[in-house]
PDB file of C-alpha atoms in Angstrom:
ATOM      1  CA  MET F1326       3.341 -22.780  -6.706  1.00 87.00           C
ATOM      2  CA  TYR F1327       2.198 -20.047  -9.061  1.00 93.00           C
ATOM      3  CA  GLN F1328      -1.333 -18.918  -9.831  1.00 96.00           C
ATOM      4  CA  LYS F1329      -2.254 -17.823 -13.338  1.00 97.00           C
ATOM      5  CA  LEU F1330      -5.296 -15.567 -13.218  1.00 98.00           C
ATOM      6  CA  GLU F1331      -7.851 -16.002 -15.988  1.00 98.00           C
ATOM      7  CA  GLU F1332     -10.012 -13.089 -14.762  1.00 98.00           C
ATOM      8  CA  CYS F1333      -9.210  -9.557 -13.641  1.00 99.00           C
ATOM      9  CA  PRO F1334      -9.230  -9.490  -9.811  1.00 98.00           C
ATOM     10  CA  SER F1335     -11.293  -6.287  -9.918  1.00 98.00           C
ATOM     11  CA  CYS F1336     -13.863  -6.553 -12.730  1.00 98.00           C
ATOM     12  CA  LYS F1337     -13.548 -10.222 -13.836  1.00 98.00           C
ATOM     13  CA  HIS F1338     -12.823  -9.255 -17.441  1.00 98.00           C
ATOM     14  CA  THR F1339     -10.856 -11.951 -19.275  1.00 98.00           C
ATOM     15  CA  LEU F1340      -8.825  -9.942 -21.791  1.00 99.00           C
ATOM     16  CA  PHE F1341      -5.448  -8.526 -20.745  1.00 98.00           C
ATOM     17  CA  THR F1342      -2.604  -6.649 -22.415  1.00 98.00           C
ATOM     18  CA  ASN F1343       1.047  -7.202 -21.536  1.00 98.00           C
ATOM     19  CA  HIS F1344       2.323  -4.269 -19.472  1.00 98.00           C
ATOM     20  CA  LEU F1345       5.902  -4.913 -18.303  1.00 97.00           C
ATOM     21  CA  ILE F1346       8.362  -7.532 -17.143  1.00 98.00           C
ATOM     22  CA  CYS F1347       9.744  -6.511 -13.742  1.00 98.00           C
ATOM     23  CA  THR F1348      12.497  -7.948 -11.564  1.00 98.00           C
ATOM     24  CA  ASP F1349      12.448  -8.456  -7.807  1.00 98.00           C
ATOM     25  CA  TYR F1350      15.609  -6.427  -7.231  1.00 95.00           C
ATOM     26  CA  SER F1351      15.367  -6.408  -3.441  1.00 91.00           C
ATOM     27  CA  ILE F1352      15.302 -10.129  -2.613  1.00 93.00           C
ATOM     28  CA  SER F1353      15.023 -12.939  -5.171  1.00 95.00           C
ATOM     29  CA  GLN F1354      16.200 -11.354  -8.465  1.00 96.00           C
ATOM     30  CA  GLU F1355      13.376 -13.257 -10.197  1.00 97.00           C
ATOM     31  CA  SER F1356      11.341 -11.668 -12.986  1.00 98.00           C
ATOM     32  CA  PHE F1357       7.548 -11.376 -13.093  1.00 98.00           C
ATOM     33  CA  ALA F1358       5.071 -10.386 -15.792  1.00 98.00           C
ATOM     34  CA  LEU F1359       2.547  -7.596 -15.313  1.00 99.00           C
ATOM     35  CA  VAL F1360      -0.644  -7.393 -17.375  1.00 99.00           C
ATOM     36  CA  ARG F1361      -3.276  -4.679 -17.746  1.00 99.00           C
ATOM     37  CA  CYS F1362      -7.001  -5.421 -17.764  1.00 99.00           C
ATOM     38  CA  ASN F1363      -8.511  -4.248 -21.051  1.00 99.00           C
ATOM     39  CA  LYS F1364     -11.714  -3.169 -19.294  1.00 98.00           C
ATOM     40  CA  CYS F1365     -10.963  -1.492 -15.929  1.00 98.00           C
ATOM     41  CA  GLY F1366      -7.250  -0.797 -16.465  1.00 98.00           C
ATOM     42  CA  LEU F1367      -6.002  -2.599 -13.353  1.00 99.00           C
ATOM     43  CA  VAL F1368      -2.395  -3.746 -13.727  1.00 99.00           C
ATOM     44  CA  PHE F1369      -1.573  -6.935 -11.853  1.00 99.00           C
ATOM     45  CA  THR F1370       1.166  -9.520 -11.513  1.00 98.00           C
ATOM     46  CA  ASN F1371       0.281 -12.614 -13.540  1.00 98.00           C
ATOM     47  CA  PRO F1372       1.193 -15.359 -12.892  1.00 98.00           C
ATOM     48  CA  ARG F1373       1.914 -14.803  -9.205  1.00 98.00           C
ATOM     49  CA  PRO F1374       3.084 -16.887  -6.219  1.00 97.00           C
ATOM     50  CA  ASP F1375       0.201 -18.374  -4.240  1.00 96.00           C
ATOM     51  CA  GLU F1376      -0.537 -17.278  -0.674  1.00 94.00           C
ATOM     52  CA  LYS F1377       1.725 -19.912   0.879  1.00 92.00           C
ATOM     53  CA  ASN F1378       4.742 -19.495  -1.370  1.00 94.00           C
ATOM     54  CA  ILE F1379       4.737 -15.703  -1.470  1.00 95.00           C
ATOM     55  CA  LEU F1380       5.800 -15.667   2.191  1.00 91.00           C
ATOM     56  CA  GLU F1381       9.303 -16.625   1.020  1.00 92.00           C
ATOM     57  CA  TYR F1382       9.565 -13.229  -0.687  1.00 94.00           C
ATOM     58  CA  TYR F1383       9.108 -11.412   2.627  1.00 88.00           C
ATOM     59  CA  LYS F1384      11.777 -13.273   4.585  1.00 82.00           C
ATOM     60  CA  SER F1385      14.551 -10.712   4.465  1.00 71.00           C
ATOM     61  CA  ASP F1386      15.692  -7.669   6.421  1.00 63.00           C
ATOM     62  CA  GLN F1387      15.826  -6.019   2.999  1.00 59.00           C
ATOM     63  CA  TYR F1388      12.041  -5.867   3.198  1.00 57.00           C
ATOM     64  CA  ILE F1389      12.102  -2.515   4.938  1.00 53.00           C
ATOM     65  CA  SER F1390       8.458  -2.039   5.907  1.00 56.00           C
ATOM     66  CA  HIS F1391       8.725  -4.879   8.417  1.00 46.00           C
ATOM     67  CA  ALA F1392      12.364  -4.382   9.389  1.00 51.00           C
ATOM     68  CA  ASN F1393      13.649  -2.287  12.256  1.00 54.00           C
ATOM     69  CA  LYS F1394      17.206  -3.594  12.488  1.00 55.00           C
ATOM     70  CA  SER F1395      19.025  -2.037   9.554  1.00 57.00           C
ATOM     71  CA  ASN F1396      21.155   1.062  10.166  1.00 63.00           C
ATOM     72  CA  SER F1397      21.831   1.727   6.489  1.00 65.00           C
ATOM     73  CA  LEU F1398      21.538   5.331   5.312  1.00 64.00           C
ATOM     74  CA  ILE F1399      18.375   4.603   3.353  1.00 64.00           C
ATOM     75  CA  ASN F1400      16.761   3.017   6.413  1.00 68.00           C
ATOM     76  CA  VAL F1401      17.775   5.929   8.656  1.00 72.00           C
ATOM     77  CA  LEU F1402      16.182   8.369   6.212  1.00 71.00           C
ATOM     78  CA  TYR F1403      13.162   6.097   5.910  1.00 70.00           C
ATOM     79  CA  LYS F1404      12.667   6.269   9.691  1.00 74.00           C
ATOM     80  CA  PHE F1405      13.027  10.066   9.637  1.00 76.00           C
ATOM     81  CA  ALA F1406      10.397  10.302   6.905  1.00 78.00           C
ATOM     82  CA  ARG F1407       8.187   7.907   8.838  1.00 80.00           C
ATOM     83  CA  SER F1408       8.080  10.297  11.802  1.00 84.00           C
ATOM     84  CA  PHE F1409       6.861  13.090   9.532  1.00 88.00           C
ATOM     85  CA  THR F1410       4.344  10.790   7.865  1.00 92.00           C
ATOM     86  CA  LEU F1411       2.897   9.640  11.192  1.00 95.00           C
ATOM     87  CA  ARG F1412       2.044  13.223  12.092  1.00 95.00           C
ATOM     88  CA  SER F1413       0.531  13.822   8.654  1.00 96.00           C
ATOM     89  CA  LYS F1414      -1.652  10.712   8.887  1.00 97.00           C
ATOM     90  CA  TYR F1415      -2.847  11.698  12.354  1.00 96.00           C
ATOM     91  CA  ARG F1416      -3.845  15.187  11.188  1.00 96.00           C
ATOM     92  CA  LEU F1417      -5.611  13.788   8.131  1.00 97.00           C
ATOM     93  CA  ILE F1418      -7.655  11.251  10.083  1.00 97.00           C
ATOM     94  CA  HIS F1419      -8.523  13.846  12.713  1.00 93.00           C
ATOM     95  CA  LYS F1420     -10.344  15.856  10.011  1.00 93.00           C
ATOM     96  CA  TYR F1421     -12.734  12.997   9.314  1.00 92.00           C
ATOM     97  CA  LYS F1422     -13.128  11.328  12.688  1.00 84.00           C
ATOM     98  CA  LYS F1423     -16.582  10.433  14.013  1.00 84.00           C
ATOM     99  CA  GLY F1424     -15.173   8.458  16.935  1.00 91.00           C
ATOM    100  CA  LYS F1425     -11.896   6.982  18.149  1.00 94.00           C
ATOM    101  CA  ARG F1426     -12.118   3.242  17.457  1.00 95.00           C
ATOM    102  CA  LEU F1427      -9.482   2.454  14.828  1.00 96.00           C
ATOM    103  CA  LEU F1428      -8.360  -0.719  13.071  1.00 96.00           C
ATOM    104  CA  ASP F1429      -4.901  -0.599  11.507  1.00 96.00           C
ATOM    105  CA  PHE F1430      -5.111  -3.325   8.882  1.00 95.00           C
ATOM    106  CA  GLY F1431      -1.620  -4.563   8.051  1.00 93.00           C
ATOM    107  CA  CYS F1432      -0.060  -2.803  11.023  1.00 90.00           C
ATOM    108  CA  GLY F1433       3.456  -4.140  10.353  1.00 85.00           C
ATOM    109  CA  THR F1434       5.820  -3.188  13.156  1.00 82.00           C
ATOM    110  CA  GLY F1435       3.078  -1.121  14.758  1.00 87.00           C
ATOM    111  CA  HIS F1436       4.498   2.405  14.585  1.00 89.00           C
ATOM    112  CA  PHE F1437       1.295   4.017  13.347  1.00 94.00           C
ATOM    113  CA  ALA F1438      -0.882   1.988  15.711  1.00 93.00           C
ATOM    114  CA  ASN F1439       1.251   2.981  18.702  1.00 92.00           C
ATOM    115  CA  TYR F1440       1.308   6.614  17.570  1.00 94.00           C
ATOM    116  CA  MET F1441      -2.482   6.782  17.452  1.00 96.00           C
ATOM    117  CA  SER F1442      -2.873   4.897  20.722  1.00 94.00           C
ATOM    118  CA  ALA F1443      -0.589   7.388  22.464  1.00 94.00           C
ATOM    119  CA  ARG F1444      -2.959  10.149  21.315  1.00 94.00           C
ATOM    120  CA  GLY F1445      -6.043   8.663  22.869  1.00 94.00           C
ATOM    121  CA  TRP F1446      -7.354   6.390  20.144  1.00 95.00           C
ATOM    122  CA  ASP F1447      -8.727   2.919  20.880  1.00 95.00           C
ATOM    123  CA  VAL F1448      -6.545   1.024  18.397  1.00 94.00           C
ATOM    124  CA  THR F1449      -6.685  -2.571  17.229  1.00 92.00           C
ATOM    125  CA  GLY F1450      -3.964  -3.943  14.963  1.00 91.00           C
ATOM    126  CA  TYR F1451      -3.979  -6.755  12.446  1.00 90.00           C
ATOM    127  CA  ASP F1452      -1.108  -8.172  10.407  1.00 87.00           C
ATOM    128  CA  PRO F1453      -0.831 -11.621   8.776  1.00 80.00           C
ATOM    129  CA  GLN F1454       2.888 -11.656   9.583  1.00 72.00           C
ATOM    130  CA  MET F1455       2.394 -11.665  13.324  1.00 62.00           C
ATOM    131  CA  GLU F1456       6.113 -12.141  14.011  1.00 58.00           C
ATOM    132  CA  SER F1457       6.658  -8.565  12.847  1.00 55.00           C
ATOM    133  CA  ILE F1458       4.476  -7.251  15.676  1.00 58.00           C
ATOM    134  CA  ASN F1459       6.398  -6.530  18.841  1.00 57.00           C
ATOM    135  CA  ASN F1460       6.276  -4.067  21.708  1.00 57.00           C
ATOM    136  CA  LEU F1461       2.770  -2.968  20.764  1.00 59.00           C
ATOM    137  CA  LYS F1462       0.723  -1.145  23.373  1.00 67.00           C
ATOM    138  CA  ILE F1463      -2.508  -1.939  21.563  1.00 73.00           C
ATOM    139  CA  LYS F1464      -4.921  -4.816  21.098  1.00 81.00           C
ATOM    140  CA  PHE F1465      -4.445  -6.989  18.063  1.00 73.00           C
ATOM    141  CA  ILE F1466      -6.544  -9.646  16.384  1.00 77.00           C
ATOM    142  CA  ASP F1467      -5.703 -12.600  14.165  1.00 71.00           C
ATOM    143  CA  ASN F1468      -9.084 -12.885  12.429  1.00 74.00           C
ATOM    144  CA  ILE F1469     -11.040  -9.830  11.314  1.00 75.00           C
ATOM    145  CA  GLN F1470     -14.120 -11.910  10.557  1.00 72.00           C
ATOM    146  CA  LYS F1471     -14.564 -12.569  14.287  1.00 68.00           C
ATOM    147  CA  ILE F1472     -15.264  -8.889  15.027  1.00 73.00           C
ATOM    148  CA  SER F1473     -18.758  -8.447  16.457  1.00 71.00           C
ATOM    149  CA  SER F1474     -21.184  -5.774  15.289  1.00 69.00           C
ATOM    150  CA  GLU F1475     -20.680  -3.929  18.589  1.00 75.00           C
ATOM    151  CA  ASP F1476     -16.924  -3.771  18.038  1.00 82.00           C
ATOM    152  CA  LYS F1477     -16.905  -2.169  14.595  1.00 93.00           C
ATOM    153  CA  PHE F1478     -14.626   0.772  13.862  1.00 95.00           C
ATOM    154  CA  HIS F1479     -15.020   4.479  13.177  1.00 96.00           C
ATOM    155  CA  VAL F1480     -11.799   4.414  11.135  1.00 97.00           C
ATOM    156  CA  ILE F1481      -9.960   1.628   9.310  1.00 97.00           C
ATOM    157  CA  THR F1482      -6.518   2.281   7.836  1.00 98.00           C
ATOM    158  CA  ALA F1483      -4.558   0.229   5.306  1.00 98.00           C
ATOM    159  CA  TRP F1484      -1.230   1.917   4.572  1.00 97.00           C
ATOM    160  CA  HIS F1485       0.364   0.297   1.520  1.00 97.00           C
ATOM    161  CA  VAL F1486      -1.358  -2.996   2.271  1.00 96.00           C
ATOM    162  CA  LEU F1487      -4.093  -3.587  -0.306  1.00 97.00           C
ATOM    163  CA  GLU F1488      -1.587  -4.205  -3.091  1.00 98.00           C
ATOM    164  CA  HIS F1489      -0.285  -7.208  -1.104  1.00 97.00           C
ATOM    165  CA  VAL F1490      -3.478  -9.217  -0.511  1.00 96.00           C
ATOM    166  CA  HIS F1491      -4.434 -12.124  -2.743  1.00 97.00           C
ATOM    167  CA  ASP F1492      -8.193 -11.749  -2.268  1.00 96.00           C
ATOM    168  CA  LEU F1493      -8.479  -8.146  -3.415  1.00 97.00           C
ATOM    169  CA  LYS F1494     -12.246  -7.632  -3.513  1.00 97.00           C
ATOM    170  CA  GLY F1495     -12.915  -9.981  -0.619  1.00 96.00           C
ATOM    171  CA  THR F1496     -10.565  -7.976   1.594  1.00 96.00           C
ATOM    172  CA  LEU F1497     -12.069  -4.633   0.610  1.00 96.00           C
ATOM    173  CA  LYS F1498     -15.603  -5.909   1.230  1.00 96.00           C
ATOM    174  CA  LEU F1499     -14.543  -7.303   4.603  1.00 94.00           C
ATOM    175  CA  LEU F1500     -13.070  -3.953   5.640  1.00 96.00           C
ATOM    176  CA  ARG F1501     -16.251  -2.175   4.551  1.00 96.00           C
ATOM    177  CA  LYS F1502     -18.265  -4.602   6.680  1.00 94.00           C
ATOM    178  CA  GLN F1503     -16.224  -3.717   9.786  1.00 94.00           C
ATOM    179  CA  LEU F1504     -16.904   0.033   9.520  1.00 95.00           C
ATOM    180  CA  LYS F1505     -19.421   1.664  11.816  1.00 94.00           C
ATOM    181  CA  LYS F1506     -22.146   3.673  10.109  1.00 92.00           C
ATOM    182  CA  GLY F1507     -20.578   6.926   8.925  1.00 93.00           C
ATOM    183  CA  GLY F1508     -17.061   5.524   9.341  1.00 96.00           C
ATOM    184  CA  TYR F1509     -14.130   6.087   6.999  1.00 98.00           C
ATOM    185  CA  LEU F1510     -11.641   3.805   5.306  1.00 98.00           C
ATOM    186  CA  PHE F1511      -8.171   5.205   4.503  1.00 98.00           C
ATOM    187  CA  ILE F1512      -6.208   3.263   1.892  1.00 99.00           C
ATOM    188  CA  ALA F1513      -2.747   4.244   0.646  1.00 99.00           C
ATOM    189  CA  VAL F1514      -1.327   2.665  -2.518  1.00 99.00           C
ATOM    190  CA  PRO F1515       1.368   3.555  -5.076  1.00 99.00           C
ATOM    191  CA  ASN F1516       0.172   5.438  -8.148  1.00 99.00           C
ATOM    192  CA  LEU F1517       0.948   3.915 -11.527  1.00 98.00           C
ATOM    193  CA  ASN F1518       0.298   7.246 -13.272  1.00 98.00           C
ATOM    194  CA  SER F1519       2.890   9.201 -11.296  1.00 99.00           C
ATOM    195  CA  TYR F1520       5.845  10.787 -13.051  1.00 99.00           C
ATOM    196  CA  ASP F1521       8.341   8.613 -11.164  1.00 99.00           C
ATOM    197  CA  ALA F1522       6.497   5.458 -12.326  1.00 99.00           C
ATOM    198  CA  LYS F1523       6.703   6.591 -15.949  1.00 98.00           C
ATOM    199  CA  HIS F1524      10.306   7.769 -15.566  1.00 98.00           C
ATOM    200  CA  TYR F1525      11.731   4.570 -14.064  1.00 98.00           C
ATOM    201  CA  LYS F1526       9.471   2.159 -15.974  1.00 98.00           C
ATOM    202  CA  ASN F1527      10.335  -1.451 -15.061  1.00 97.00           C
ATOM    203  CA  TYR F1528      12.869  -0.206 -12.485  1.00 98.00           C
ATOM    204  CA  TRP F1529      10.169   1.651 -10.544  1.00 98.00           C
ATOM    205  CA  ALA F1530      10.611   0.430  -6.984  1.00 97.00           C
ATOM    206  CA  ALA F1531       6.898   0.603  -6.190  1.00 98.00           C
ATOM    207  CA  TYR F1532       6.234  -2.301  -8.549  1.00 98.00           C
ATOM    208  CA  ASP F1533       7.978  -4.361  -5.829  1.00 98.00           C
ATOM    209  CA  VAL F1534       7.179  -7.678  -7.506  1.00 98.00           C
ATOM    210  CA  PRO F1535       5.997 -10.178  -6.480  1.00 98.00           C
ATOM    211  CA  ARG F1536       4.967  -8.702  -3.109  1.00 97.00           C
ATOM    212  CA  HIS F1537       2.863  -6.035  -4.825  1.00 98.00           C
ATOM    213  CA  LEU F1538       0.209  -7.994  -6.676  1.00 99.00           C
ATOM    214  CA  TYR F1539      -1.727  -4.972  -8.005  1.00 99.00           C
ATOM    215  CA  HIS F1540      -0.710  -1.614  -9.441  1.00 98.00           C
ATOM    216  CA  PHE F1541      -3.396   1.074  -9.395  1.00 99.00           C
ATOM    217  CA  THR F1542      -4.256   4.218 -11.283  1.00 99.00           C
ATOM    218  CA  GLN F1543      -6.866   6.537  -9.792  1.00 99.00           C
ATOM    219  CA  SER F1544      -9.353   5.277 -12.354  1.00 98.00           C
ATOM    220  CA  SER F1545      -8.768   1.573 -11.685  1.00 99.00           C
ATOM    221  CA  PHE F1546      -8.853   2.116  -7.922  1.00 99.00           C
ATOM    222  CA  LYS F1547     -12.149   4.008  -8.056  1.00 98.00           C
ATOM    223  CA  SER F1548     -13.605   1.284 -10.270  1.00 98.00           C
ATOM    224  CA  LEU F1549     -12.584  -1.330  -7.701  1.00 98.00           C
ATOM    225  CA  ALA F1550     -14.026   0.712  -4.836  1.00 98.00           C
ATOM    226  CA  SER F1551     -17.323   1.179  -6.640  1.00 98.00           C
ATOM    227  CA  SER F1552     -17.621  -2.557  -7.294  1.00 97.00           C
ATOM    228  CA  CYS F1553     -17.275  -3.084  -3.524  1.00 97.00           C
ATOM    229  CA  LYS F1554     -19.986  -0.490  -2.758  1.00 97.00           C
ATOM    230  CA  LEU F1555     -17.500   2.088  -1.520  1.00 98.00           C
ATOM    231  CA  SER F1556     -17.250   5.680  -2.695  1.00 97.00           C
ATOM    232  CA  VAL F1557     -14.067   7.741  -2.818  1.00 98.00           C
ATOM    233  CA  VAL F1558     -14.680  10.910  -0.812  1.00 97.00           C
ATOM    234  CA  LYS F1559     -11.260  12.496  -1.309  1.00 98.00           C
ATOM    235  CA  VAL F1560      -7.760  11.690  -2.570  1.00 98.00           C
ATOM    236  CA  HIS F1561      -4.719  12.988  -0.675  1.00 98.00           C
ATOM    237  CA  PRO F1562      -1.027  12.916  -1.692  1.00 98.00           C
ATOM    238  CA  MET F1563       1.888  11.224   0.069  1.00 97.00           C
ATOM    239  CA  LYS F1564       4.579  13.627  -1.083  1.00 96.00           C
ATOM    240  CA  LEU F1565       7.607  12.013   0.547  1.00 95.00           C
ATOM    241  CA  ASP F1566       7.054   8.712  -1.230  1.00 96.00           C
ATOM    242  CA  SER F1567       8.390  10.065  -4.518  1.00 97.00           C
ATOM    243  CA  PHE F1568      11.834  10.597  -2.963  1.00 95.00           C
ATOM    244  CA  TYR F1569      12.056   7.208  -1.275  1.00 92.00           C
ATOM    245  CA  VAL F1570      10.765   5.353  -4.331  1.00 96.00           C
ATOM    246  CA  SER F1571      13.088   7.311  -6.637  1.00 97.00           C
ATOM    247  CA  TRP F1572      16.095   6.508  -4.468  1.00 93.00           C
ATOM    248  CA  LEU F1573      15.332   2.786  -4.513  1.00 93.00           C
ATOM    249  CA  SER F1574      14.672   2.942  -8.256  1.00 97.00           C
ATOM    250  CA  GLU F1575      18.059   4.576  -8.862  1.00 96.00           C
ATOM    251  CA  LYS F1576      19.643   1.816  -6.815  1.00 94.00           C
ATOM    252  CA  TYR F1577      17.895  -0.856  -8.884  1.00 96.00           C
ATOM    253  CA  GLN F1578      19.237   0.798 -12.041  1.00 95.00           C
ATOM    254  CA  GLY F1579      22.731   0.418 -10.602  1.00 93.00           C
ATOM    255  CA  ASN F1580      23.229   4.166 -10.151  1.00 88.00           C
ATOM    256  CA  ASN F1581      22.617   4.741  -6.428  1.00 80.00           C
ATOM    257  CA  ASN F1582      22.552   8.427  -7.380  1.00 88.00           C
ATOM    258  CA  VAL F1583      20.991  10.333  -4.491  1.00 90.00           C
ATOM    259  CA  LEU F1584      20.994  13.674  -6.320  1.00 94.00           C
ATOM    260  CA  SER F1585      19.218  12.190  -9.324  1.00 97.00           C
ATOM    261  CA  ALA F1586      16.636  10.608  -7.009  1.00 96.00           C
ATOM    262  CA  ILE F1587      15.983  13.946  -5.307  1.00 96.00           C
ATOM    263  CA  LYS F1588      15.558  15.679  -8.674  1.00 98.00           C
ATOM    264  CA  THR F1589      13.121  13.015  -9.861  1.00 98.00           C
ATOM    265  CA  GLY F1590      11.185  13.146  -6.593  1.00 98.00           C
ATOM    266  CA  LEU F1591      10.911  16.932  -6.812  1.00 98.00           C
ATOM    267  CA  LYS F1592       9.823  16.812 -10.443  1.00 99.00           C
ATOM    268  CA  SER F1593       7.219  14.153  -9.687  1.00 99.00           C
ATOM    269  CA  ASN F1594       5.696  16.300  -6.938  1.00 98.00           C
ATOM    270  CA  ARG F1595       5.887  19.482  -9.027  1.00 99.00           C
ATOM    271  CA  LEU F1596       4.043  17.912 -11.962  1.00 99.00           C
ATOM    272  CA  ALA F1597       1.504  16.366  -9.594  1.00 98.00           C
ATOM    273  CA  ARG F1598       0.460  19.796  -8.319  1.00 98.00           C
ATOM    274  CA  SER F1599      -1.579  20.205 -11.484  1.00 98.00           C
ATOM    275  CA  SER F1600      -2.250  16.574 -12.430  1.00 98.00           C
ATOM    276  CA  GLY F1601      -2.886  15.151  -8.954  1.00 98.00           C
ATOM    277  CA  GLU F1602      -0.757  12.145  -9.895  1.00 99.00           C
ATOM    278  CA  TYR F1603       1.551  11.886  -6.874  1.00 99.00           C
ATOM    279  CA  SER F1604       3.820   8.877  -6.329  1.00 98.00           C
ATOM    280  CA  SER F1605       1.470   7.461  -3.690  1.00 98.00           C
ATOM    281  CA  LEU F1606      -2.094   8.422  -2.890  1.00 99.00           C
ATOM    282  CA  ILE F1607      -4.365   8.094   0.124  1.00 99.00           C
ATOM    283  CA  TYR F1608      -7.964   7.321  -0.788  1.00 99.00           C
ATOM    284  CA  VAL F1609     -10.609   8.260   1.769  1.00 98.00           C
ATOM    285  CA  LEU F1610     -13.650   6.022   1.330  1.00 98.00           C
ATOM    286  CA  LYS F1611     -17.135   5.682   2.777  1.00 96.00           C
ATOM    287  CA  ALA F1612     -19.691   2.906   2.445  1.00 88.00           C
TER     288      ALA F1612
END
């Protein structure tokens, strides 16, 4: 079943403009329409599969963020980049920490959660696709709403997760509720205003329809955060994402041109030095 949204998931405005038609190149080959809210600028997939039916679009080893089995070149490089990114995330969080209780919301295969646990953090993981969680050395929960006030977190992370959830504002408000006083929320999402997004257009891999339901600019994300009584303290880049996304985008165009992907990734990062519009961004938020 498909849901057709009559209101913007962020601001509830009812007027939209057609943005793009994108294809699910990685799994189903189906096409999906994206619209832009005329008020807050949020781009979202509309209509979209409902919460039950969208699970069919995750059932493939091609969905790399939950797959560990593939030995393809792109997956090998993805794992290499992941090691670098884990260290970067750890250093970033360490700058803001007020304590060591951490919830990794959408923990996937658990690499980040395990990494933080091995460095002395008290980590809890949550992922709606529980079958993807294996060999974790951490606690995990299946219902965030059951967390008691005594068990709230100093840090909550959501790495490329928010764009997947059907209840956008409800999820963000729930995460805010689970933060201890003075705690921080780290949310990473693709950036619709990046050079690679504009370069690849409907082939941009970070559209990832229909799994990605929302497509943020800095402005639309900050508007969403504000409506959920969260303030953006700082925005940090994820510089490796431009290369990975560009490589997948080249593949979707039928080129599979690694050199072209590297050039686009480099150009995206170079232009972002002045604009701040990197391929993916980490938003640091406080209640």
